[in-house]
Amino acid sequence: MRKRNRIIYSIIYVQLFILSFAGLVYLFFTIFKIKSIETNASSQSMNYFPNFDNTLIFGLDEEKIRRHFLSDSTIESVFIKKKYPDTLVITIIKREEAGMIQAKNGVFKVDTLGFIYDTASSSSARPVIHLEDKELNLGNNITHKTMLI
């Protein structure tokens, strides 16, 4: 009789353990899913955000997200912070136009570090550097050497 009671109690304990474990797993996957994103981006930039549906905050590949945003040449840097349990904070720093460059192959926007990041129309109130003898591309960095050569 005593042995039979032990077996019954053991079965009950195992079932309770399995049920408790399943409940904890369910809670973990419910609580730590990304539910909100805080950002300084404009509402039109929100379309550029990757899809975070069913993504756990622990399994988030921050470098992949950073590369996703930096593929847009108008973005200078991206900072990603996790606010547990379910919020992601993304701060986007856009390039600041310092002037324009008129090159052989078009007009380009240049930031304060001399990085060519976008094409531009020739009508702007910004200063224009004329390098009509040079062919430039997005992603080039303009230095004093570039202008002399």
PDB file of C-alpha atoms in Angstrom:
ATOM      1  CA  MET A   1       0.000   0.000   0.000  1.00  0.00           C
ATOM      2  CA  ARG A   2       2.785   2.368   0.943  1.00  0.00           C
ATOM      3  CA  LYS A   3       4.675   1.667  -2.277  1.00  0.00           C
ATOM      4  CA  ARG A   4       1.548   2.290  -4.313  1.00  0.00           C
ATOM      5  CA  ASN A   5       1.034   5.694  -2.613  1.00  0.00           C
ATOM      6  CA  ARG A   6       4.631   6.684  -3.430  1.00  0.00           C
ATOM      7  CA  ILE A   7       4.130   5.863  -7.087  1.00  0.00           C
ATOM      8  CA  ILE A   8       0.895   7.865  -7.206  1.00  0.00           C
ATOM      9  CA  TYR A   9       2.554  10.848  -5.487  1.00  0.00           C
ATOM     10  CA  SER A  10       5.555  10.606  -7.809  1.00  0.00           C
ATOM     11  CA  ILE A  11       3.285  10.703 -10.863  1.00  0.00           C
ATOM     12  CA  ILE A  12       1.410  13.702  -9.451  1.00  0.00           C
ATOM     13  CA  TYR A  13       4.690  15.546  -8.696  1.00  0.00           C
ATOM     14  CA  VAL A  14       6.034  14.885 -12.198  1.00  0.00           C
ATOM     15  CA  GLN A  15       2.811  16.137 -13.775  1.00  0.00           C
ATOM     16  CA  LEU A  16       2.865  19.269 -11.578  1.00  0.00           C
ATOM     17  CA  PHE A  17       6.506  19.883 -12.481  1.00  0.00           C
ATOM     18  CA  ILE A  18       5.802  19.551 -16.219  1.00  0.00           C
ATOM     19  CA  LEU A  19       2.759  21.811 -15.956  1.00  0.00           C
ATOM     20  CA  SER A  20       4.703  24.424 -13.957  1.00  0.00           C
ATOM     21  CA  PHE A  21       7.584  24.331 -16.419  1.00  0.00           C
ATOM     22  CA  ALA A  22       5.213  24.751 -19.386  1.00  0.00           C
ATOM     23  CA  GLY A  23       3.566  27.697 -17.631  1.00  0.00           C
ATOM     24  CA  LEU A  24       6.933  29.370 -17.000  1.00  0.00           C
ATOM     25  CA  VAL A  25       7.974  28.897 -20.622  1.00  0.00           C
ATOM     26  CA  TYR A  26       4.677  30.401 -21.789  1.00  0.00           C
ATOM     27  CA  LEU A  27       5.099  33.394 -19.454  1.00  0.00           C
ATOM     28  CA  PHE A  28       8.703  33.907 -20.571  1.00  0.00           C
ATOM     29  CA  PHE A  29       7.752  33.948 -24.251  1.00  0.00           C
ATOM     30  CA  THR A  30       4.801  36.257 -23.560  1.00  0.00           C
ATOM     31  CA  ILE A  31       6.489  38.764 -21.258  1.00  0.00           C
ATOM     32  CA  PHE A  32       9.771  39.204 -23.161  1.00  0.00           C
ATOM     33  CA  LYS A  33       8.340  39.726 -26.661  1.00  0.00           C
ATOM     34  CA  ILE A  34       8.979  43.197 -28.056  1.00  0.00           C
ATOM     35  CA  LYS A  35       5.726  45.083 -27.639  1.00  0.00           C
ATOM     36  CA  SER A  36       6.815  48.689 -28.066  1.00  0.00           C
ATOM     37  CA  ILE A  37       9.508  50.689 -29.816  1.00  0.00           C
ATOM     38  CA  GLU A  38      10.530  54.139 -28.624  1.00  0.00           C
ATOM     39  CA  THR A  39      12.365  56.249 -31.175  1.00  0.00           C
ATOM     40  CA  ASN A  40      13.215  59.784 -32.169  1.00  0.00           C
ATOM     41  CA  ALA A  41      12.468  58.979 -35.830  1.00  0.00           C
ATOM     42  CA  SER A  42       9.700  60.760 -37.667  1.00  0.00           C
ATOM     43  CA  SER A  43       6.512  58.865 -38.444  1.00  0.00           C
ATOM     44  CA  GLN A  44       7.470  58.592 -42.121  1.00  0.00           C
ATOM     45  CA  SER A  45      10.765  56.922 -41.101  1.00  0.00           C
ATOM     46  CA  MET A  46       8.823  54.272 -39.161  1.00  0.00           C
ATOM     47  CA  ASN A  47       8.081  52.495 -42.457  1.00  0.00           C
ATOM     48  CA  TYR A  48      11.818  51.818 -42.675  1.00  0.00           C
ATOM     49  CA  PHE A  49      11.811  49.879 -39.384  1.00  0.00           C
ATOM     50  CA  PRO A  50      12.301  46.111 -39.548  1.00  0.00           C
ATOM     51  CA  ASN A  51       9.462  43.854 -38.413  1.00  0.00           C
ATOM     52  CA  PHE A  52       9.826  42.870 -34.748  1.00  0.00           C
ATOM     53  CA  ASP A  53       6.719  40.656 -34.538  1.00  0.00           C
ATOM     54  CA  ASN A  54       7.262  37.625 -32.275  1.00  0.00           C
ATOM     55  CA  THR A  55      10.851  38.674 -31.527  1.00  0.00           C
ATOM     56  CA  LEU A  56      12.170  38.082 -28.025  1.00  0.00           C
ATOM     57  CA  ILE A  57      14.138  40.966 -26.588  1.00  0.00           C
ATOM     58  CA  PHE A  58      16.877  38.524 -25.522  1.00  0.00           C
ATOM     59  CA  GLY A  59      17.399  37.126 -29.019  1.00  0.00           C
ATOM     60  CA  LEU A  60      17.616  40.497 -30.707  1.00  0.00           C
ATOM     61  CA  ASP A  61      20.573  40.940 -33.072  1.00  0.00           C
ATOM     62  CA  GLU A  62      21.443  44.585 -32.412  1.00  0.00           C
ATOM     63  CA  GLU A  63      24.232  44.658 -35.006  1.00  0.00           C
ATOM     64  CA  LYS A  64      21.862  43.432 -37.723  1.00  0.00           C
ATOM     65  CA  ILE A  65      19.377  46.198 -36.836  1.00  0.00           C
ATOM     66  CA  ARG A  66      22.189  48.771 -36.787  1.00  0.00           C
ATOM     67  CA  ARG A  67      23.362  47.647 -40.260  1.00  0.00           C
ATOM     68  CA  HIS A  68      19.758  47.799 -41.507  1.00  0.00           C
ATOM     69  CA  PHE A  69      19.474  51.472 -40.589  1.00  0.00           C
ATOM     70  CA  LEU A  70      23.003  52.413 -41.660  1.00  0.00           C
ATOM     71  CA  SER A  71      22.269  51.086 -45.161  1.00  0.00           C
ATOM     72  CA  ASP A  72      20.440  54.416 -45.570  1.00  0.00           C
ATOM     73  CA  SER A  73      23.249  56.875 -46.343  1.00  0.00           C
ATOM     74  CA  THR A  74      21.356  59.773 -44.720  1.00  0.00           C
ATOM     75  CA  ILE A  75      21.738  58.126 -41.291  1.00  0.00           C
ATOM     76  CA  GLU A  76      25.002  58.820 -39.499  1.00  0.00           C
ATOM     77  CA  SER A  77      24.616  56.564 -36.447  1.00  0.00           C
ATOM     78  CA  VAL A  78      22.126  54.372 -34.599  1.00  0.00           C
ATOM     79  CA  PHE A  79      21.952  53.590 -30.885  1.00  0.00           C
ATOM     80  CA  ILE A  80      19.901  50.628 -29.655  1.00  0.00           C
ATOM     81  CA  LYS A  81      18.949  50.067 -26.024  1.00  0.00           C
ATOM     82  CA  LYS A  82      16.778  47.363 -24.482  1.00  0.00           C
ATOM     83  CA  LYS A  83      14.337  48.369 -21.743  1.00  0.00           C
ATOM     84  CA  TYR A  84      13.228  45.148 -20.112  1.00  0.00           C
ATOM     85  CA  PRO A  85      10.884  43.404 -20.276  1.00  0.00           C
ATOM     86  CA  ASP A  86       9.437  44.403 -23.681  1.00  0.00           C
ATOM     87  CA  THR A  87      10.610  47.801 -25.001  1.00  0.00           C
ATOM     88  CA  LEU A  88      13.251  48.677 -27.550  1.00  0.00           C
ATOM     89  CA  VAL A  89      14.698  52.209 -27.696  1.00  0.00           C
ATOM     90  CA  ILE A  90      16.216  53.182 -31.047  1.00  0.00           C
ATOM     91  CA  THR A  91      17.911  56.566 -31.415  1.00  0.00           C
ATOM     92  CA  ILE A  92      18.724  57.614 -34.972  1.00  0.00           C
ATOM     93  CA  ILE A  93      21.176  60.406 -35.753  1.00  0.00           C
ATOM     94  CA  LYS A  94      20.718  61.763 -39.284  1.00  0.00           C
ATOM     95  CA  ARG A  95      23.536  63.382 -41.222  1.00  0.00           C
ATOM     96  CA  GLU A  96      23.536  67.160 -41.152  1.00  0.00           C
ATOM     97  CA  GLU A  97      23.955  68.808 -44.524  1.00  0.00           C
ATOM     98  CA  ALA A  98      26.922  71.176 -44.429  1.00  0.00           C
ATOM     99  CA  GLY A  99      26.979  72.018 -48.122  1.00  0.00           C
ATOM    100  CA  MET A 100      26.858  70.682 -51.632  1.00  0.00           C
ATOM    101  CA  ILE A 101      29.413  69.604 -54.188  1.00  0.00           C
ATOM    102  CA  GLN A 102      28.985  70.229 -57.892  1.00  0.00           C
ATOM    103  CA  ALA A 103      30.911  67.415 -59.598  1.00  0.00           C
ATOM    104  CA  LYS A 104      31.234  66.215 -63.167  1.00  0.00           C
ATOM    105  CA  ASN A 105      28.464  63.641 -62.656  1.00  0.00           C
ATOM    106  CA  GLY A 106      25.978  65.651 -60.579  1.00  0.00           C
ATOM    107  CA  VAL A 107      25.277  67.621 -57.427  1.00  0.00           C
ATOM    108  CA  PHE A 108      25.724  65.913 -54.052  1.00  0.00           C
ATOM    109  CA  LYS A 109      24.963  66.707 -50.413  1.00  0.00           C
ATOM    110  CA  VAL A 110      27.940  66.568 -48.080  1.00  0.00           C
ATOM    111  CA  ASP A 111      27.889  66.423 -44.277  1.00  0.00           C
ATOM    112  CA  THR A 112      30.129  68.173 -41.761  1.00  0.00           C
ATOM    113  CA  LEU A 113      32.711  65.358 -41.992  1.00  0.00           C
ATOM    114  CA  GLY A 114      32.947  65.566 -45.780  1.00  0.00           C
ATOM    115  CA  PHE A 115      30.913  62.411 -46.441  1.00  0.00           C
ATOM    116  CA  ILE A 116      28.838  62.447 -49.649  1.00  0.00           C
ATOM    117  CA  TYR A 117      25.525  60.956 -48.598  1.00  0.00           C
ATOM    118  CA  ASP A 118      22.819  62.001 -51.052  1.00  0.00           C
ATOM    119  CA  THR A 119      22.130  63.612 -54.393  1.00  0.00           C
ATOM    120  CA  ALA A 120      20.807  67.166 -54.427  1.00  0.00           C
ATOM    121  CA  SER A 121      19.131  69.648 -56.690  1.00  0.00           C
ATOM    122  CA  SER A 122      21.243  72.626 -57.598  1.00  0.00           C
ATOM    123  CA  SER A 123      18.827  75.041 -55.916  1.00  0.00           C
ATOM    124  CA  SER A 124      19.822  75.213 -52.258  1.00  0.00           C
ATOM    125  CA  ALA A 125      20.805  77.907 -49.818  1.00  0.00           C
ATOM    126  CA  ARG A 126      23.821  75.831 -48.748  1.00  0.00           C
ATOM    127  CA  PRO A 127      27.370  76.604 -49.930  1.00  0.00           C
ATOM    128  CA  VAL A 128      28.407  74.815 -53.139  1.00  0.00           C
ATOM    129  CA  ILE A 129      31.918  73.515 -53.790  1.00  0.00           C
ATOM    130  CA  HIS A 130      32.641  73.283 -57.504  1.00  0.00           C
ATOM    131  CA  LEU A 131      34.670  70.245 -58.543  1.00  0.00           C
ATOM    132  CA  GLU A 132      33.429  69.925 -62.129  1.00  0.00           C
ATOM    133  CA  ASP A 133      36.600  68.092 -63.198  1.00  0.00           C
ATOM    134  CA  LYS A 134      36.051  65.285 -60.619  1.00  0.00           C
ATOM    135  CA  GLU A 135      33.648  62.351 -60.775  1.00  0.00           C
ATOM    136  CA  LEU A 136      32.192  61.576 -57.344  1.00  0.00           C
ATOM    137  CA  ASN A 137      29.862  58.914 -55.958  1.00  0.00           C
ATOM    138  CA  LEU A 138      27.689  58.435 -52.889  1.00  0.00           C
ATOM    139  CA  GLY A 139      29.820  57.190 -50.028  1.00  0.00           C
ATOM    140  CA  ASN A 140      32.939  59.119 -51.068  1.00  0.00           C
ATOM    141  CA  ASN A 141      34.640  61.174 -48.396  1.00  0.00           C
ATOM    142  CA  ILE A 142      35.842  64.624 -49.427  1.00  0.00           C
ATOM    143  CA  THR A 143      39.112  65.814 -47.922  1.00  0.00           C
ATOM    144  CA  HIS A 144      41.523  68.581 -48.856  1.00  0.00           C
ATOM    145  CA  LYS A 145      43.524  65.973 -50.803  1.00  0.00           C
ATOM    146  CA  THR A 146      40.455  65.030 -52.879  1.00  0.00           C
ATOM    147  CA  MET A 147      39.950  68.643 -53.848  1.00  0.00           C
ATOM    148  CA  LEU A 148      43.621  69.149 -54.836  1.00  0.00           C
ATOM    149  CA  ILE A 149      44.140  65.969 -56.849  1.00  0.00           C
TER     150      ILE A 149
END
